[in-house]
Amino acid sequence: MPNRQKLTISAPRWAAFVYRLGH
């Protein structure tokens, strides 16, 4: 399931985005 792998790769990118928003 490539969709699952794409989510895993996008996870760190979203985390950085939320981290920047929270800061």
mmCIF file of C-alpha atoms in Angstrom:
data_model
loop_
_atom_site.group_PDB
_atom_site.id
_atom_site.type_symbol
_atom_site.label_atom_id
_atom_site.label_comp_id
_atom_site.label_asym_id
_atom_site.label_seq_id
_atom_site.Cartn_x
_atom_site.Cartn_y
_atom_site.Cartn_z
ATOM 1 C CA MET A 1 0.000 0.000 0.000
ATOM 2 C CA PRO A 2 1.914 3.069 -1.258
ATOM 3 C CA ASN A 3 -0.646 5.329 0.369
ATOM 4 C CA ARG A 4 0.514 4.194 3.802
ATOM 5 C CA GLN A 5 4.175 4.791 2.914
ATOM 6 C CA LYS A 6 3.332 8.268 1.621
ATOM 7 C CA LEU A 7 1.676 9.080 4.951
ATOM 8 C CA THR A 8 4.745 7.872 6.827
ATOM 9 C CA ILE A 9 6.993 10.115 4.735
ATOM 10 C CA SER A 10 4.607 13.062 5.126
ATOM 11 C CA ALA A 11 4.389 12.594 8.891
ATOM 12 C CA PRO A 12 7.719 14.314 9.747
ATOM 13 C CA ARG A 13 6.867 17.169 7.349
ATOM 14 C CA TRP A 14 3.513 17.749 9.051
ATOM 15 C CA ALA A 15 5.165 17.509 12.476
ATOM 16 C CA ALA A 16 7.604 20.273 11.517
ATOM 17 C CA PHE A 17 4.702 22.401 10.242
ATOM 18 C CA VAL A 18 2.684 21.957 13.440
ATOM 19 C CA TYR A 19 5.814 22.545 15.522
ATOM 20 C CA ARG A 20 6.414 25.840 13.716
ATOM 21 C CA LEU A 21 2.778 26.840 14.219
ATOM 22 C CA GLY A 22 2.892 25.939 17.913
ATOM 23 C CA HIS A 23 6.070 27.936 18.390
#
